[in-house]
Amino acid sequence: MTAADRIFRHHLHAPAVRYPARRSRMALWWITALSACALLLLGMWLATGMPAPRPVGPASLALALWVVVTCGALHWWWRNPVAVLCWDGIQWELQTVAQEHALCADVEILMDFQSVLLVRARVLGSPRVLWCLLEEKADPSSWADLRRAVYCRAHADPLLSGGSAH
């Protein structure tokens, strides 16, 4: 095997990596901004878009819907794990602050914004699913290794599960 082959093969395999998964301030900012815009639009609709004797039903329904959606988004943000996502070369593991360890069956990329990844991790042997918004600024020196591990594993899964490579 030549030196070039060794370098090429090294890039095919993702190194072990430990990456912090935190509640994203950026996500909280977006939730807050979108919620405020929706509330502003709701207020404008109530002030200008409804006939003179304003019916209480549609206004109450719209306000209740805003409250439910905003609370749901904040609940999602709060439930994001504060943990360390670990890849050892074979298996993903999520280690929480409370020293709970959850082996993950897989980590699936849902959205990739280059400096932010939204991933879904399924806990092994459980229907539980964890959503993690991983940001480059949490650990810039390990970001490339994390991306390599997530994408390397994503491309390897069909082969491991008995699927064909073509």
Tab-separated table of C-alpha atoms in Angstrom:
chain	number	residue	atom	x	y	z
A	1	MET	CA	0.000	0.000	0.000
A	2	THR	CA	1.391	3.352	-1.007
A	3	ALA	CA	1.453	6.447	1.171
A	4	ALA	CA	-1.262	7.999	-1.007
A	5	ASP	CA	-3.486	4.923	-0.451
A	6	ARG	CA	-3.000	5.174	3.323
A	7	ILE	CA	-3.916	8.875	3.295
A	8	PHE	CA	-6.971	8.173	1.118
A	9	ARG	CA	-8.132	5.296	3.350
A	10	HIS	CA	-7.583	7.420	6.474
A	11	HIS	CA	-10.089	9.951	5.141
A	12	LEU	CA	-12.687	7.208	4.554
A	13	HIS	CA	-12.827	6.306	8.239
A	14	ALA	CA	-14.067	8.775	10.776
A	15	PRO	CA	-11.930	9.270	13.875
A	16	ALA	CA	-13.335	8.879	17.361
A	17	VAL	CA	-14.914	12.138	18.441
A	18	ARG	CA	-16.626	13.642	21.498
A	19	TYR	CA	-18.816	16.631	20.699
A	20	PRO	CA	-20.870	18.791	23.075
A	21	ALA	CA	-24.611	18.887	22.418
A	22	ARG	CA	-26.219	21.883	24.095
A	23	ARG	CA	-29.394	23.872	23.945
A	24	SER	CA	-28.802	26.225	21.066
A	25	ARG	CA	-29.043	29.936	21.791
A	26	MET	CA	-29.520	30.484	18.076
A	27	ALA	CA	-32.564	28.176	18.073
A	28	LEU	CA	-33.985	29.991	21.102
A	29	TRP	CA	-33.428	33.317	19.345
A	30	TRP	CA	-35.285	32.057	16.243
A	31	ILE	CA	-38.145	30.661	18.326
A	32	THR	CA	-38.464	33.972	20.178
A	33	ALA	CA	-38.233	36.085	17.015
A	34	LEU	CA	-40.765	34.007	15.064
A	35	SER	CA	-43.125	33.896	18.029
A	36	ALA	CA	-42.919	37.681	18.448
A	37	CYS	CA	-43.569	38.202	14.721
A	38	ALA	CA	-46.565	35.860	14.866
A	39	LEU	CA	-47.934	37.695	17.904
A	40	LEU	CA	-47.427	41.034	16.146
A	41	LEU	CA	-49.293	39.770	13.060
A	42	LEU	CA	-52.049	38.406	15.284
A	43	GLY	CA	-52.366	41.785	16.991
A	44	MET	CA	-52.471	43.594	13.651
A	45	TRP	CA	-55.138	41.192	12.390
A	46	LEU	CA	-57.218	41.742	15.511
A	47	ALA	CA	-56.818	45.531	15.288
A	48	THR	CA	-57.474	46.002	11.584
A	49	GLY	CA	-58.676	42.854	9.890
A	50	MET	CA	-61.797	41.955	11.828
A	51	PRO	CA	-65.240	43.564	11.429
A	52	ALA	CA	-66.452	46.169	13.953
A	53	PRO	CA	-68.253	43.910	16.415
A	54	ARG	CA	-65.189	41.702	16.853
A	55	PRO	CA	-66.202	38.076	17.374
A	56	VAL	CA	-64.424	36.512	20.317
A	57	GLY	CA	-64.283	32.981	18.841
A	58	PRO	CA	-61.761	33.464	16.008
A	59	ALA	CA	-59.586	35.784	18.096
A	60	SER	CA	-59.529	33.333	21.006
A	61	LEU	CA	-58.766	30.430	18.679
A	62	ALA	CA	-55.907	32.332	17.015
A	63	LEU	CA	-54.431	33.359	20.374
A	64	ALA	CA	-54.756	29.809	21.739
A	65	LEU	CA	-53.035	28.446	18.629
A	66	TRP	CA	-50.191	30.953	19.066
A	67	VAL	CA	-49.772	29.933	22.732
A	68	VAL	CA	-49.747	26.201	21.864
A	69	VAL	CA	-47.229	26.589	19.029
A	70	THR	CA	-44.939	28.868	21.061
A	71	CYS	CA	-45.055	26.595	24.112
A	72	GLY	CA	-44.432	23.553	21.894
A	73	ALA	CA	-41.369	25.168	20.336
A	74	LEU	CA	-40.004	26.223	23.742
A	75	HIS	CA	-40.676	22.729	25.104
A	76	TRP	CA	-38.750	21.230	22.171
A	77	TRP	CA	-35.847	23.598	22.861
A	78	TRP	CA	-35.835	22.830	26.591
A	79	ARG	CA	-35.914	19.049	25.957
A	80	ASN	CA	-32.814	19.188	23.772
A	81	PRO	CA	-30.184	17.157	25.587
A	82	VAL	CA	-27.280	18.825	27.341
A	83	ALA	CA	-24.788	16.071	26.734
A	84	VAL	CA	-21.734	14.896	24.865
A	85	LEU	CA	-22.259	12.966	21.644
A	86	CYS	CA	-19.521	10.345	21.332
A	87	TRP	CA	-18.441	8.292	18.341
A	88	ASP	CA	-15.887	5.580	19.107
A	89	GLY	CA	-15.516	4.345	15.543
A	90	ILE	CA	-18.224	1.696	15.948
A	91	GLN	CA	-21.073	3.020	18.085
A	92	TRP	CA	-22.673	6.351	18.950
A	93	GLU	CA	-23.261	7.187	22.601
A	94	LEU	CA	-24.923	10.165	24.251
A	95	GLN	CA	-23.489	10.987	27.686
A	96	THR	CA	-25.651	13.380	29.678
A	97	VAL	CA	-24.541	15.776	32.393
A	98	ALA	CA	-26.142	13.451	34.978
A	99	GLN	CA	-23.706	10.741	33.801
A	100	GLU	CA	-26.470	8.771	32.116
A	101	HIS	CA	-25.228	6.913	29.062
A	102	ALA	CA	-27.496	6.101	26.148
A	103	LEU	CA	-26.217	3.971	23.299
A	104	CYS	CA	-27.656	5.208	20.047
A	105	ALA	CA	-28.756	2.845	17.298
A	106	ASP	CA	-27.928	5.503	14.761
A	107	VAL	CA	-27.536	9.219	14.283
A	108	GLU	CA	-29.440	10.572	11.301
A	109	ILE	CA	-28.761	13.944	9.689
A	110	LEU	CA	-31.987	15.871	9.177
A	111	MET	CA	-30.580	19.263	8.181
A	112	ASP	CA	-27.087	20.427	7.374
A	113	PHE	CA	-26.360	24.154	7.348
A	114	GLN	CA	-22.559	23.652	7.231
A	115	SER	CA	-21.981	25.262	10.646
A	116	VAL	CA	-25.093	23.719	12.246
A	117	LEU	CA	-26.350	20.132	12.092
A	118	LEU	CA	-29.786	18.969	13.171
A	119	VAL	CA	-29.509	15.263	13.955
A	120	ARG	CA	-31.887	12.677	15.325
A	121	ALA	CA	-30.466	9.922	17.527
A	122	ARG	CA	-32.490	6.795	18.226
A	123	VAL	CA	-31.713	5.195	21.577
A	124	LEU	CA	-30.769	1.529	21.210
A	125	GLY	CA	-33.503	-0.859	22.390
A	126	SER	CA	-35.988	1.936	22.999
A	127	PRO	CA	-38.542	3.918	21.013
A	128	ARG	CA	-36.948	7.061	22.471
A	129	VAL	CA	-35.637	9.603	19.982
A	130	LEU	CA	-33.330	12.496	20.858
A	131	TRP	CA	-32.979	15.591	18.718
A	132	CYS	CA	-29.671	17.437	18.810
A	133	LEU	CA	-28.837	20.771	17.247
A	134	LEU	CA	-25.055	20.679	16.958
A	135	GLU	CA	-23.205	23.931	16.299
A	136	GLU	CA	-19.659	24.375	15.064
A	137	LYS	CA	-18.968	27.088	17.647
A	138	ALA	CA	-19.443	24.555	20.482
A	139	ASP	CA	-16.088	22.938	19.571
A	140	PRO	CA	-14.570	24.276	16.326
A	141	SER	CA	-11.492	22.033	16.535
A	142	SER	CA	-13.635	18.849	16.477
A	143	TRP	CA	-16.277	20.030	13.990
A	144	ALA	CA	-14.684	18.415	10.912
A	145	ASP	CA	-14.254	15.111	12.782
A	146	LEU	CA	-17.899	15.177	13.885
A	147	ARG	CA	-19.112	15.840	10.338
A	148	ARG	CA	-16.907	13.047	9.024
A	149	ALA	CA	-18.261	10.624	11.640
A	150	VAL	CA	-21.897	11.522	11.004
A	151	TYR	CA	-21.581	11.299	7.229
A	152	CYS	CA	-19.307	8.252	7.205
A	153	ARG	CA	-21.787	6.378	9.379
A	154	ALA	CA	-24.757	7.542	7.278
A	155	HIS	CA	-23.198	6.129	4.111
A	156	ALA	CA	-22.102	2.891	5.799
A	157	ASP	CA	-25.488	1.977	7.309
A	158	PRO	CA	-27.098	0.454	4.166
A	159	LEU	CA	-24.136	-1.888	3.797
A	160	LEU	CA	-24.255	-2.924	7.456
A	161	SER	CA	-27.968	-3.668	7.337
A	162	GLY	CA	-27.638	-6.054	4.402
A	163	GLY	CA	-28.569	-3.616	1.645
A	164	SER	CA	-26.787	-3.638	-1.667
A	165	ALA	CA	-24.187	-1.105	-2.613
A	166	HIS	CA	-25.614	-0.389	-6.080
